[in-house]
Amino acid sequence: MRTIAAFFILFILSLGLQQAQAQSGKSYQDWLKESRAKSKTAATSKKTSAKGKGKAAAAKASDAAAAPAMAPPSGTFRGTIGCTDCQGIRTELVLTGSPKDGNRTFTMKQTFVGKPADKSIVTGSGKWFLAKGNKQDPDAVILQLIPTDGDLDLMYFLQVSDSELKLLNRQQGEIGDSQNYSIRKL
């Protein structure tokens, strides 16, 4: 059943419907283009209204337009995330490819600290893609990991910054306890 589900998910990805799970239904690239277009429009209108207000107002408007969106995640991320029945989960996530190409893959290794050796390591690999929005934040950038090999389940991470990802629950919401769920780029 798990294999059939993985093939079905890959089929959806290959047809370009990978964003169907996102609340807005927009791909990351569409959202990024729209976001940049809105920034340019806002900057243009601010500059026009700032002409009569002096150079300081015009400089402020151009600074607002220059605020770049976060770069898509890539590279190696590591950290120890919270665990309810162990001392922590040492996690290493390697992301390759970019949202623009069709070869977006990941590998992940999780070591459950304090578990018996035969049950302490979980690995997997598969495809990743970005989606826009979750219930808490319609502008959030959500990294979705779809495993095709190994022992991992579908996982979601919030892109906090260019160098930090935060594990989300299965409903793409933040985990509501005080443990650490962030991994950071090396």
Short mmCIF file of C-alpha atoms in Angstrom, two decimals:
data_model
loop_
_atom_site.label_atom_id
_atom_site.label_comp_id
_atom_site.label_asym_id
_atom_site.label_seq_id
_atom_site.Cartn_x
_atom_site.Cartn_y
_atom_site.Cartn_z
CA MET A 1 0.00 0.00 0.00
CA ARG A 2 2.84 2.37 0.89
CA THR A 3 4.52 1.69 -2.47
CA ILE A 4 1.30 2.41 -4.37
CA ALA A 5 0.86 5.65 -2.45
CA ALA A 6 4.45 6.68 -3.24
CA PHE A 7 3.98 5.97 -6.96
CA PHE A 8 0.70 7.89 -6.96
CA ILE A 9 2.41 10.87 -5.35
CA LEU A 10 5.24 10.74 -7.87
CA PHE A 11 2.69 10.59 -10.69
CA ILE A 12 1.04 13.74 -9.36
CA LEU A 13 4.43 15.43 -9.15
CA SER A 14 5.30 14.51 -12.72
CA LEU A 15 2.08 16.08 -14.00
CA GLY A 16 2.87 19.36 -12.33
CA LEU A 17 0.09 19.04 -9.76
CA GLN A 18 2.50 18.97 -6.85
CA GLN A 19 0.93 21.99 -5.23
CA ALA A 20 -2.56 20.45 -4.91
CA GLN A 21 -1.91 19.83 -1.25
CA ALA A 22 -1.05 23.46 -0.53
CA GLN A 23 -3.93 25.57 0.68
CA SER A 24 -3.54 28.21 -2.00
CA GLY A 25 -2.95 25.78 -4.84
CA LYS A 26 -0.08 27.92 -6.16
CA SER A 27 3.35 26.61 -6.93
CA TYR A 28 6.28 28.16 -5.14
CA GLN A 29 7.48 29.75 -8.40
CA ASP A 30 4.04 31.32 -9.06
CA TRP A 31 3.83 32.58 -5.51
CA LEU A 32 7.36 34.01 -5.70
CA LYS A 33 6.61 35.80 -9.01
CA GLU A 34 3.36 37.17 -7.59
CA SER A 35 5.10 38.26 -4.40
CA ARG A 36 7.84 40.07 -6.32
CA ALA A 37 5.32 41.71 -8.63
CA LYS A 38 3.36 42.98 -5.60
CA SER A 39 6.57 44.34 -4.08
CA LYS A 40 7.43 46.19 -7.29
CA THR A 41 3.90 47.61 -7.57
CA ALA A 42 3.94 48.71 -3.93
CA ALA A 43 7.39 50.26 -4.34
CA THR A 44 6.29 52.14 -7.47
CA SER A 45 3.23 53.55 -5.72
CA LYS A 46 5.29 54.44 -2.63
CA LYS A 47 7.89 56.20 -4.77
CA THR A 48 5.18 58.16 -6.58
CA SER A 49 3.58 59.28 -3.32
CA ALA A 50 6.99 59.96 -1.77
CA LYS A 51 8.05 62.49 -4.42
CA GLY A 52 6.50 65.32 -2.50
CA LYS A 53 7.79 64.07 0.84
CA GLY A 54 11.51 64.37 0.16
CA LYS A 55 14.48 62.12 -0.39
CA ALA A 56 14.13 60.24 2.92
CA ALA A 57 10.66 58.95 2.03
CA ALA A 58 11.81 57.88 -1.44
CA ALA A 59 14.80 56.03 0.05
CA LYS A 60 12.50 54.25 2.50
CA ALA A 61 10.21 53.14 -0.36
CA SER A 62 13.12 51.73 -2.37
CA ASP A 63 14.42 49.87 0.71
CA ALA A 64 11.01 48.20 1.10
CA ALA A 65 11.10 47.06 -2.53
CA ALA A 66 14.62 45.65 -2.13
CA ALA A 67 13.61 43.20 0.60
CA PRO A 68 14.30 39.84 -1.08
CA ALA A 69 12.23 36.71 -0.56
CA MET A 70 13.92 33.73 1.07
CA ALA A 71 15.96 31.55 -1.21
CA PRO A 72 14.63 28.00 -1.64
CA PRO A 73 16.29 25.65 0.84
CA SER A 74 19.30 23.66 -0.36
CA GLY A 75 22.31 21.95 1.09
CA THR A 76 22.74 20.04 4.35
CA PHE A 77 20.72 20.77 7.49
CA ARG A 78 21.49 19.23 10.90
CA GLY A 79 20.12 19.39 14.39
CA THR A 80 18.62 17.43 17.26
CA ILE A 81 14.86 17.65 17.36
CA GLY A 82 12.51 16.80 20.21
CA CYS A 83 11.37 13.27 20.90
CA THR A 84 8.61 12.10 23.25
CA ASP A 85 10.07 8.66 23.99
CA CYS A 86 13.83 9.19 23.62
CA GLN A 87 16.50 11.78 24.44
CA GLY A 88 16.28 13.45 21.02
CA ILE A 89 16.47 12.71 17.32
CA ARG A 90 19.74 13.67 15.61
CA THR A 91 18.62 14.64 12.13
CA GLU A 92 20.59 15.23 8.95
CA LEU A 93 18.68 16.36 5.85
CA VAL A 94 20.40 16.86 2.50
CA LEU A 95 18.43 18.72 -0.19
CA THR A 96 19.58 18.73 -3.80
CA GLY A 97 18.09 20.45 -6.82
CA SER A 98 15.89 23.51 -6.85
CA PRO A 99 12.19 24.29 -7.35
CA LYS A 100 12.98 25.20 -10.96
CA ASP A 101 14.30 21.80 -12.00
CA GLY A 102 12.60 18.43 -11.93
CA ASN A 103 15.40 16.69 -10.04
CA ARG A 104 14.62 17.77 -6.47
CA THR A 105 15.75 14.99 -4.15
CA PHE A 106 16.47 14.57 -0.48
CA THR A 107 18.16 12.09 1.80
CA MET A 108 17.57 11.99 5.53
CA LYS A 109 19.15 10.13 8.41
CA GLN A 110 17.62 10.20 11.87
CA THR A 111 19.33 8.73 14.93
CA PHE A 112 17.10 8.21 17.96
CA VAL A 113 19.34 8.93 20.97
CA GLY A 114 18.79 6.48 23.83
CA LYS A 115 17.07 3.75 21.79
CA PRO A 116 18.48 0.24 21.26
CA ALA A 117 20.98 0.09 18.38
CA ASP A 118 18.68 -2.00 16.15
CA LYS A 119 15.89 0.61 16.43
CA SER A 120 17.92 3.79 16.62
CA ILE A 121 18.54 4.72 12.96
CA VAL A 122 15.94 5.60 10.34
CA THR A 123 16.93 6.60 6.82
CA GLY A 124 15.10 7.52 3.67
CA SER A 125 15.17 9.44 0.44
CA GLY A 126 12.73 10.84 -2.05
CA LYS A 127 11.44 14.00 -3.70
CA TRP A 128 10.85 17.43 -2.17
CA PHE A 129 8.86 20.47 -3.18
CA LEU A 130 7.72 23.78 -1.73
CA ALA A 131 4.19 24.93 -1.08
CA LYS A 132 2.77 28.23 0.07
CA GLY A 133 0.81 28.63 3.26
CA ASN A 134 -0.59 26.68 6.17
CA LYS A 135 -3.41 27.32 8.66
CA GLN A 136 -1.28 29.58 10.86
CA ASP A 137 0.33 31.63 8.07
CA PRO A 138 -0.93 31.90 4.48
CA ASP A 139 2.48 33.25 3.40
CA ALA A 140 4.57 30.50 5.03
CA VAL A 141 6.94 28.51 2.84
CA ILE A 142 6.42 24.81 3.54
CA LEU A 143 9.00 22.20 2.51
CA GLN A 144 7.28 18.90 1.78
CA LEU A 145 9.32 15.69 1.82
CA ILE A 146 7.82 12.75 -0.06
CA PRO A 147 9.81 9.59 0.68
CA THR A 148 10.15 7.01 -2.08
CA ASP A 149 12.74 4.80 -0.38
CA GLY A 150 13.50 3.90 3.23
CA ASP A 151 11.57 4.04 6.48
CA LEU A 152 10.45 7.69 6.55
CA ASP A 153 6.89 8.97 6.39
CA LEU A 154 5.69 12.13 4.64
CA MET A 155 7.21 15.12 6.47
CA TYR A 156 6.72 18.90 6.48
CA PHE A 157 9.13 21.66 7.48
CA LEU A 158 8.53 25.39 7.79
CA GLN A 159 11.27 27.45 6.14
CA VAL A 160 12.04 29.88 8.97
CA SER A 161 14.99 31.48 7.15
CA ASP A 162 17.58 30.66 4.50
CA SER A 163 19.46 28.67 7.15
CA GLU A 164 16.72 27.18 9.37
CA LEU A 165 13.94 24.63 8.88
CA LYS A 166 11.40 23.75 11.58
CA LEU A 167 9.59 20.39 11.70
CA LEU A 168 5.81 20.64 11.44
CA ASN A 169 3.14 18.11 12.35
CA ARG A 170 1.19 16.03 9.80
CA GLN A 171 -1.37 18.82 9.36
CA GLN A 172 1.45 21.25 8.49
CA GLY A 173 1.00 23.10 11.78
CA GLU A 174 3.62 23.98 14.38
CA ILE A 175 4.20 21.42 17.11
CA GLY A 176 2.85 22.87 20.33
CA ASP A 177 5.36 21.91 22.98
CA SER A 178 8.55 23.49 24.26
CA GLN A 179 11.04 21.10 22.62
CA ASN A 180 13.32 22.17 19.78
CA TYR A 181 12.18 21.15 16.28
CA SER A 182 14.63 23.20 14.20
CA ILE A 183 17.49 22.03 12.04
CA ARG A 184 20.08 24.44 10.72
CA LYS A 185 22.09 24.67 7.52
CA LEU A 186 25.76 23.76 7.79
#
